Amino acid sequence: MLIVMHHSATDAQIDAVHRAVEAMKLQPVSIPGSQRTAIGVLGNQGYVDDSAILELPGVREVIHVSKPYKLVSRDFHPASTIVDVKGVRFGDGCPPVVIAGPCSIESEAQMLASAQLVKAHGAGMLRGGAFKPRTGPHSFQGLGRDGLKLLRQAGDAVNLPVITEVMRIDQLDDVCRYADVLQIGARNMQNFDLLKEAGRRSHPVLLKRGMSATIEEFLSAAEYLLSEGNSQVILCERGIRTFEKATRNTLDVSIVPLIRNISHLPIIVDPSHATGKRSLVAPMAKAALVVGAHGVMVEVHPDPDKALCDGAQSLDGPAFERLMAEIKGLITYLGY
Ligand code: PEP
Ligand code: MN
């Protein structure tokens, strides 16, 4: 529910509305950045009888918001959120950020070579998975805690912030200690306990769209993070399952402008997992930026044919260099 006040409403009238909402055992939230004074209402399980509110002086109208997400929507928070990771900024008005690095952290040498490579060509953040959500138990499962240390070391060596996936609540302390951004992967998008716990941390979270999640489910998952207090959330489209088998997933580029309208959170695109094919990564990364993505996350490996995970969709050094040159041109064209 959204309570819209008259332009002429006084502070005392606004206070009275807050108190009336609290008396209904609901939580009033002031909406920042809006033209008119508005008060959001959280905590209701169903329709709320608004007659007591409508009677209060200064109230212009009450809008019933039927969407299951509120805090992530522009209705409740019209101003765009900027997520700041050690000075690397994601969001409206900021130049798009490229996050790059291998699918998995494999060794000290591989991680350092990856870091040097992506830094040399202008990436803004280093990625690498230590806890890997593999489809089968016989595949490489990641180096775990040892991998986190190698990622941090490589990031520090080239002065890039680092992002890595957290799969379970009991990994959160370690991941928060070594990483700058927590990644919650497609398979965990609806791990509600993990979302709640990550929402209580102060680290920014990159939330990937589940492979069969609707936009409503995706935004509702992000709502869990915000409702626990963490609003430093970056959304990530990484392709969804369709009938098409020629690509690993189907990249839903239309979600980018759609989400930018509905939500104030930044959204980036991962063309590597979306396509599964090295040759499609650069065209889809560029497509993502053209439709307004606030960044892209690309898998890069110094020797993709030897990668322990996702080599077929990983760019090597020269391919990443070419992509970055194209992205630089595109960013200029887009007016940043
Ligand atoms: C990843 O980014 O390493 C990953 C596993 O991605 P997703 O969760 O999108 O499959
Ligand atoms: Mn991968």
Short mmCIF file of C-alpha atoms and ligand atoms in Angstrom, two decimals:
data_model
loop_
_atom_site.label_atom_id
_atom_site.label_comp_id
_atom_site.label_asym_id
_atom_site.label_seq_id
_atom_site.Cartn_x
_atom_site.Cartn_y
_atom_site.Cartn_z
CA MET A 1 0.00 0.00 0.00
CA LEU A 2 1.22 3.48 -0.87
CA ILE A 3 -0.17 6.56 0.84
CA VAL A 4 0.14 9.74 -1.23
CA MET A 5 -0.06 13.04 0.64
CA HIS A 6 -1.25 16.39 -0.70
CA HIS A 7 1.50 18.82 -1.72
CA SER A 8 0.42 21.06 1.13
CA ALA A 9 0.54 18.31 3.80
CA THR A 10 2.33 19.44 6.96
CA ASP A 11 5.00 17.52 8.85
CA ALA A 12 2.49 16.98 11.66
CA GLN A 13 -0.02 15.44 9.22
CA ILE A 14 2.67 13.15 7.80
CA ASP A 15 3.64 12.12 11.34
CA ALA A 16 0.02 11.35 12.13
CA VAL A 17 -0.17 9.03 9.12
CA HIS A 18 2.99 7.21 10.27
CA ARG A 19 1.44 6.73 13.71
CA ALA A 20 -1.85 5.52 12.24
CA VAL A 21 -0.02 2.93 10.14
CA GLU A 22 1.91 1.75 13.19
CA ALA A 23 -1.34 1.50 15.12
CA MET A 24 -2.49 -0.97 12.46
CA LYS A 25 0.61 -3.06 13.33
CA LEU A 26 2.13 -2.22 9.93
CA GLN A 27 5.41 -0.56 9.07
CA PRO A 28 5.46 2.90 7.43
CA VAL A 29 8.44 3.75 5.21
CA SER A 30 9.20 7.22 3.93
CA ILE A 31 9.78 7.18 0.20
CA PRO A 32 12.90 9.08 -0.72
CA GLY A 33 13.30 11.15 -3.83
CA SER A 34 9.64 11.31 -4.80
CA GLN A 35 8.06 14.51 -6.15
CA ARG A 36 5.11 14.28 -3.77
CA THR A 37 5.33 13.06 -0.22
CA ALA A 38 4.50 9.39 -0.15
CA ILE A 39 4.55 6.79 2.59
CA GLY A 40 4.93 3.12 1.78
CA VAL A 41 3.33 0.50 3.98
CA LEU A 42 4.98 -2.86 4.62
CA GLY A 43 3.97 -5.91 6.58
CA ASN A 44 0.44 -6.56 5.37
CA GLN A 45 -0.39 -10.12 4.34
CA GLY A 46 -3.44 -9.20 2.31
CA TYR A 47 -5.75 -6.30 1.50
CA VAL A 48 -5.71 -3.54 4.09
CA ASP A 49 -8.83 -1.56 4.94
CA ASP A 50 -7.70 1.99 4.14
CA SER A 51 -10.73 3.91 5.41
CA ALA A 52 -9.02 5.11 8.63
CA ILE A 53 -6.05 6.40 6.61
CA LEU A 54 -8.16 8.11 3.94
CA GLU A 55 -9.92 10.14 6.63
CA LEU A 56 -6.70 11.67 7.94
CA PRO A 57 -5.99 15.30 7.02
CA GLY A 58 -3.41 15.75 4.26
CA VAL A 59 -3.95 12.33 2.66
CA ARG A 60 -4.66 12.58 -1.09
CA GLU A 61 -5.00 8.93 -2.08
CA VAL A 62 -4.12 5.37 -1.16
CA ILE A 63 -2.75 3.10 -3.86
CA HIS A 64 -2.94 -0.64 -3.27
CA VAL A 65 0.22 -2.26 -4.59
CA SER A 66 -0.61 -5.84 -5.46
CA LYS A 67 2.89 -6.87 -6.54
CA PRO A 68 4.70 -9.26 -4.16
CA TYR A 69 7.78 -7.03 -4.29
CA LYS A 70 7.76 -3.48 -3.01
CA LEU A 71 11.17 -2.41 -1.73
CA VAL A 72 12.81 -3.26 -5.06
CA SER A 73 10.22 -1.38 -7.10
CA ARG A 74 10.32 2.21 -8.23
CA ASP A 75 6.87 2.72 -6.66
CA PHE A 76 8.52 2.59 -3.25
CA HIS A 77 11.92 3.95 -4.25
CA PRO A 78 11.80 6.15 -7.37
CA ALA A 79 15.49 7.12 -7.37
CA SER A 80 17.93 4.70 -9.01
CA THR A 81 20.21 2.81 -6.65
CA ILE A 82 23.94 3.01 -7.26
CA VAL A 83 25.89 0.03 -5.94
CA ASP A 84 29.39 1.08 -5.01
CA VAL A 85 32.08 -1.58 -4.64
CA LYS A 86 35.28 0.13 -3.52
CA GLY A 87 34.65 2.97 -5.96
CA VAL A 88 33.45 0.73 -8.83
CA ARG A 89 29.91 1.95 -9.38
CA PHE A 90 26.95 0.13 -10.94
CA GLY A 91 23.77 1.97 -11.88
CA ASP A 92 22.14 4.74 -13.88
CA GLY A 93 24.57 7.38 -15.04
CA CYS A 94 27.66 5.25 -14.34
CA PRO A 95 29.71 3.83 -17.22
CA PRO A 96 28.98 0.08 -17.59
CA VAL A 97 31.32 -2.17 -15.59
CA VAL A 98 32.96 -5.31 -16.95
CA ILE A 99 33.42 -8.11 -14.42
CA ALA A 100 35.76 -10.76 -15.79
CA GLY A 101 37.70 -13.82 -14.74
CA PRO A 102 37.58 -17.58 -14.82
CA CYS A 103 34.56 -19.70 -14.00
CA SER A 104 36.57 -21.42 -11.26
CA ILE A 105 39.63 -20.66 -9.23
CA GLU A 106 42.00 -23.51 -10.14
CA SER A 107 45.47 -22.55 -8.88
CA GLU A 108 47.51 -19.59 -7.73
CA ALA A 109 49.18 -19.27 -11.14
CA GLN A 110 45.91 -19.54 -13.10
CA MET A 111 44.19 -16.97 -10.88
CA LEU A 112 47.06 -14.49 -11.03
CA ALA A 113 47.39 -14.84 -14.81
CA SER A 114 43.62 -14.28 -15.15
CA ALA A 115 43.74 -11.23 -12.91
CA GLN A 116 46.63 -9.67 -14.83
CA LEU A 117 44.92 -10.37 -18.13
CA VAL A 118 41.54 -8.87 -17.25
CA LYS A 119 43.13 -5.89 -15.49
CA ALA A 120 45.40 -5.15 -18.47
CA HIS A 121 42.38 -4.77 -20.74
CA GLY A 122 40.24 -2.66 -18.42
CA ALA A 123 37.96 -4.94 -16.37
CA GLY A 124 36.54 -3.24 -13.27
CA MET A 125 36.19 -6.37 -11.13
CA LEU A 126 37.66 -9.87 -10.93
CA ARG A 127 35.46 -12.97 -10.72
CA GLY A 128 36.29 -16.56 -9.82
CA GLY A 129 34.31 -19.39 -8.23
CA ALA A 130 35.58 -21.21 -5.14
CA PHE A 131 32.31 -22.96 -4.27
CA LYS A 132 30.94 -24.32 -7.54
CA PRO A 133 27.32 -25.40 -8.10
CA ARG A 134 28.06 -28.23 -10.55
CA THR A 135 25.24 -30.17 -12.17
CA GLY A 136 26.92 -33.52 -11.44
CA PRO A 137 28.93 -34.62 -8.40
CA HIS A 138 31.84 -35.97 -10.48
CA SER A 139 32.73 -32.56 -11.93
CA PHE A 140 35.32 -30.27 -10.30
CA GLN A 141 33.63 -28.82 -7.22
CA GLY A 142 35.96 -25.85 -6.66
CA LEU A 143 38.83 -25.23 -4.24
CA GLY A 144 36.56 -23.97 -1.46
CA ARG A 145 38.17 -21.84 1.24
CA ASP A 146 41.67 -22.19 -0.26
CA GLY A 147 40.27 -20.78 -3.50
CA LEU A 148 38.87 -17.73 -1.71
CA LYS A 149 42.35 -16.83 -0.51
CA LEU A 150 43.81 -17.20 -4.02
CA LEU A 151 41.07 -14.96 -5.41
CA ARG A 152 41.74 -12.26 -2.81
CA GLN A 153 45.48 -12.49 -3.40
CA ALA A 154 45.04 -12.14 -7.18
CA GLY A 155 42.60 -9.24 -6.80
CA ASP A 156 44.98 -7.42 -4.45
CA ALA A 157 47.92 -8.04 -6.79
CA VAL A 158 46.19 -6.10 -9.59
CA ASN A 159 44.10 -3.80 -7.40
CA LEU A 160 40.66 -5.07 -8.46
CA PRO A 161 37.69 -5.82 -6.20
CA VAL A 162 36.61 -9.47 -6.29
CA ILE A 163 33.32 -11.34 -6.52
CA THR A 164 32.64 -15.00 -5.78
CA GLU A 165 29.65 -17.25 -5.26
CA VAL A 166 28.30 -18.30 -1.89
CA MET A 167 26.10 -21.42 -1.93
CA ARG A 168 25.37 -21.99 1.75
CA ILE A 169 24.80 -19.93 4.86
CA ASP A 170 27.79 -21.53 6.59
CA GLN A 171 30.08 -20.23 3.82
CA LEU A 172 28.99 -16.62 4.32
CA ASP A 173 31.58 -15.67 6.95
CA ASP A 174 34.48 -16.88 4.81
CA VAL A 175 33.13 -15.37 1.60
CA CYS A 176 32.53 -12.03 3.34
CA ARG A 177 36.07 -12.13 4.71
CA TYR A 178 37.74 -12.64 1.33
CA ALA A 179 35.37 -11.17 -1.27
CA ASP A 180 33.98 -7.69 -1.94
CA VAL A 181 30.71 -8.88 -3.52
CA LEU A 182 28.66 -11.98 -2.70
CA GLN A 183 27.29 -13.79 -5.74
CA ILE A 184 24.10 -15.77 -5.28
CA GLY A 185 23.82 -18.07 -8.28
CA ALA A 186 20.95 -19.08 -10.50
CA ARG A 187 20.44 -22.35 -8.65
CA ASN A 188 20.16 -20.56 -5.32
CA MET A 189 17.97 -17.66 -6.41
CA GLN A 190 15.14 -19.11 -4.36
CA ASN A 191 17.23 -20.34 -1.43
CA PHE A 192 15.25 -18.06 0.84
CA ASP A 193 17.25 -18.75 3.99
CA LEU A 194 20.48 -17.87 2.18
CA LEU A 195 18.88 -14.70 0.80
CA LYS A 196 17.73 -13.63 4.26
CA GLU A 197 21.14 -14.21 5.78
CA ALA A 198 22.94 -12.41 2.92
CA GLY A 199 20.44 -9.58 3.39
CA ARG A 200 21.75 -9.12 6.94
CA ARG A 201 25.34 -8.63 5.74
CA SER A 202 26.76 -5.34 4.58
CA HIS A 203 28.44 -6.77 1.46
CA PRO A 204 26.87 -5.94 -1.90
CA VAL A 205 25.12 -8.93 -3.46
CA LEU A 206 24.98 -9.93 -7.13
CA LEU A 207 21.78 -11.95 -7.54
CA LYS A 208 21.53 -14.11 -10.66
CA ARG A 209 18.19 -14.91 -12.23
CA GLY A 210 17.12 -18.51 -11.71
CA MET A 211 17.10 -20.47 -14.95
CA SER A 212 13.34 -20.79 -14.95
CA ALA A 213 12.44 -17.75 -12.88
CA THR A 214 9.88 -15.24 -14.03
CA ILE A 215 10.64 -11.55 -13.57
CA GLU A 216 8.21 -11.49 -10.65
CA GLU A 217 10.03 -14.38 -8.97
CA PHE A 218 13.41 -12.75 -9.66
CA LEU A 219 12.36 -9.44 -8.12
CA SER A 220 10.67 -11.22 -5.21
CA ALA A 221 13.98 -12.97 -4.49
CA ALA A 222 15.75 -9.59 -4.48
CA GLU A 223 13.00 -8.32 -2.15
CA TYR A 224 14.26 -10.82 0.49
CA LEU A 225 17.67 -9.12 0.48
CA LEU A 226 16.21 -5.62 0.76
CA SER A 227 13.70 -6.59 3.41
CA GLU A 228 16.57 -7.71 5.66
CA GLY A 229 18.25 -4.33 5.18
CA ASN A 230 20.70 -4.88 2.33
CA SER A 231 19.89 -2.58 -0.57
CA GLN A 232 23.28 -2.91 -2.29
CA VAL A 233 21.94 -5.44 -4.78
CA ILE A 234 22.89 -5.93 -8.43
CA LEU A 235 20.59 -8.09 -10.53
CA CYS A 236 22.08 -10.36 -13.21
CA GLU A 237 20.33 -11.84 -16.24
CA ARG A 238 22.19 -15.03 -17.22
CA GLY A 239 19.81 -16.70 -19.64
CA ILE A 240 16.77 -18.86 -19.05
CA ARG A 241 15.77 -22.37 -20.07
CA THR A 242 13.68 -22.57 -23.22
CA PHE A 243 13.01 -25.28 -25.81
CA GLU A 244 16.14 -24.14 -27.70
CA LYS A 245 19.12 -26.47 -27.37
CA ALA A 246 21.57 -24.75 -29.74
CA THR A 247 22.59 -22.39 -26.96
CA ARG A 248 23.10 -23.30 -23.29
CA ASN A 249 20.31 -20.94 -22.28
CA THR A 250 18.31 -18.21 -24.02
CA LEU A 251 19.46 -14.70 -23.19
CA ASP A 252 16.44 -12.61 -22.27
CA VAL A 253 17.75 -9.17 -23.25
CA SER A 254 14.29 -7.66 -22.93
CA ILE A 255 14.47 -8.07 -19.16
CA VAL A 256 17.07 -5.27 -19.02
CA PRO A 257 14.91 -2.30 -20.11
CA LEU A 258 11.91 -3.88 -18.38
CA ILE A 259 13.67 -4.17 -15.03
CA ARG A 260 15.11 -0.69 -15.41
CA ASN A 261 11.54 0.58 -15.58
CA ILE A 262 10.16 -1.48 -12.71
CA SER A 263 13.10 -1.46 -10.31
CA HIS A 264 15.66 1.00 -9.04
CA LEU A 265 18.34 -1.71 -8.76
CA PRO A 266 21.16 -1.99 -11.30
CA ILE A 267 21.05 -4.91 -13.71
CA ILE A 268 23.94 -6.57 -15.54
CA VAL A 269 24.11 -9.44 -18.05
CA ASP A 270 26.24 -12.60 -18.08
CA PRO A 271 26.57 -13.57 -21.76
CA SER A 272 28.86 -16.53 -20.94
CA HIS A 273 26.35 -18.66 -19.04
CA ALA A 274 23.55 -17.33 -21.24
CA THR A 275 25.03 -18.72 -24.44
CA GLY A 276 27.55 -21.40 -23.42
CA LYS A 277 29.48 -20.60 -26.57
CA ARG A 278 32.65 -18.53 -26.82
CA SER A 279 31.72 -17.17 -30.25
CA LEU A 280 28.46 -15.68 -28.92
CA VAL A 281 29.84 -13.99 -25.84
CA ALA A 282 31.08 -10.76 -27.47
CA PRO A 283 27.96 -10.11 -29.61
CA MET A 284 25.65 -10.73 -26.64
CA ALA A 285 27.78 -8.62 -24.28
CA LYS A 286 27.47 -5.73 -26.73
CA ALA A 287 23.74 -6.33 -27.16
CA ALA A 288 23.35 -6.16 -23.39
CA LEU A 289 25.07 -2.79 -23.19
CA VAL A 290 23.02 -1.39 -26.08
CA VAL A 291 19.75 -2.24 -24.30
CA GLY A 292 20.94 -0.52 -21.13
CA ALA A 293 22.70 -3.09 -18.94
CA HIS A 294 24.80 -1.49 -16.20
CA GLY A 295 27.57 -3.99 -16.87
CA VAL A 296 28.46 -7.46 -18.07
CA MET A 297 30.09 -10.44 -16.41
CA VAL A 298 32.28 -12.47 -18.74
CA GLU A 299 34.24 -15.68 -18.18
CA VAL A 300 37.89 -15.30 -19.19
CA HIS A 301 40.62 -17.93 -18.83
CA PRO A 302 44.28 -17.74 -19.83
CA ASP A 303 43.97 -21.17 -21.46
CA PRO A 304 40.27 -21.99 -21.93
CA ASP A 305 40.89 -25.42 -23.45
CA LYS A 306 42.45 -26.51 -20.16
CA ALA A 307 39.80 -24.88 -17.92
CA LEU A 308 38.35 -27.17 -15.25
CA CYS A 309 34.93 -25.61 -15.74
CA ASP A 310 33.08 -23.84 -18.58
CA GLY A 311 36.05 -23.64 -20.98
CA ALA A 312 33.76 -23.68 -24.03
CA GLN A 313 32.21 -20.37 -23.01
CA SER A 314 35.40 -18.72 -21.75
CA LEU A 315 37.30 -16.09 -23.73
CA ASP A 316 41.08 -16.26 -23.99
CA GLY A 317 43.30 -13.19 -23.65
CA PRO A 318 43.17 -11.99 -27.28
CA ALA A 319 39.39 -12.47 -27.52
CA PHE A 320 38.87 -10.54 -24.28
CA GLU A 321 41.17 -7.79 -25.52
CA ARG A 322 39.10 -7.47 -28.73
CA LEU A 323 35.85 -7.42 -26.76
CA MET A 324 37.13 -4.71 -24.43
CA ALA A 325 38.22 -2.55 -27.37
CA GLU A 326 34.72 -2.90 -28.85
CA ILE A 327 33.09 -2.14 -25.50
CA LYS A 328 35.20 1.00 -25.12
CA GLY A 329 33.94 2.23 -28.49
CA LEU A 330 30.39 1.34 -27.54
CA ILE A 331 30.60 3.15 -24.20
CA THR A 332 31.73 6.30 -26.00
CA TYR A 333 28.91 5.91 -28.53
CA LEU A 334 26.40 5.50 -25.67
CA GLY A 335 27.58 8.81 -24.27
CA TYR A 336 29.48 7.87 -21.10
C1 PEP B 1 28.82 -18.67 -12.27
O1 PEP B 1 28.69 -17.45 -12.50
O2 PEP B 1 29.90 -19.19 -12.07
C2 PEP B 1 27.61 -19.52 -12.29
C3 PEP B 1 27.64 -20.75 -11.82
O3 PEP B 1 26.55 -18.90 -12.83
P1 PEP B 1 24.97 -19.29 -12.77
O4 PEP B 1 24.61 -19.29 -11.33
O5 PEP B 1 24.35 -18.19 -13.55
O6 PEP B 1 24.83 -20.63 -13.43
MN MN B 2 30.79 -20.83 -15.19
#
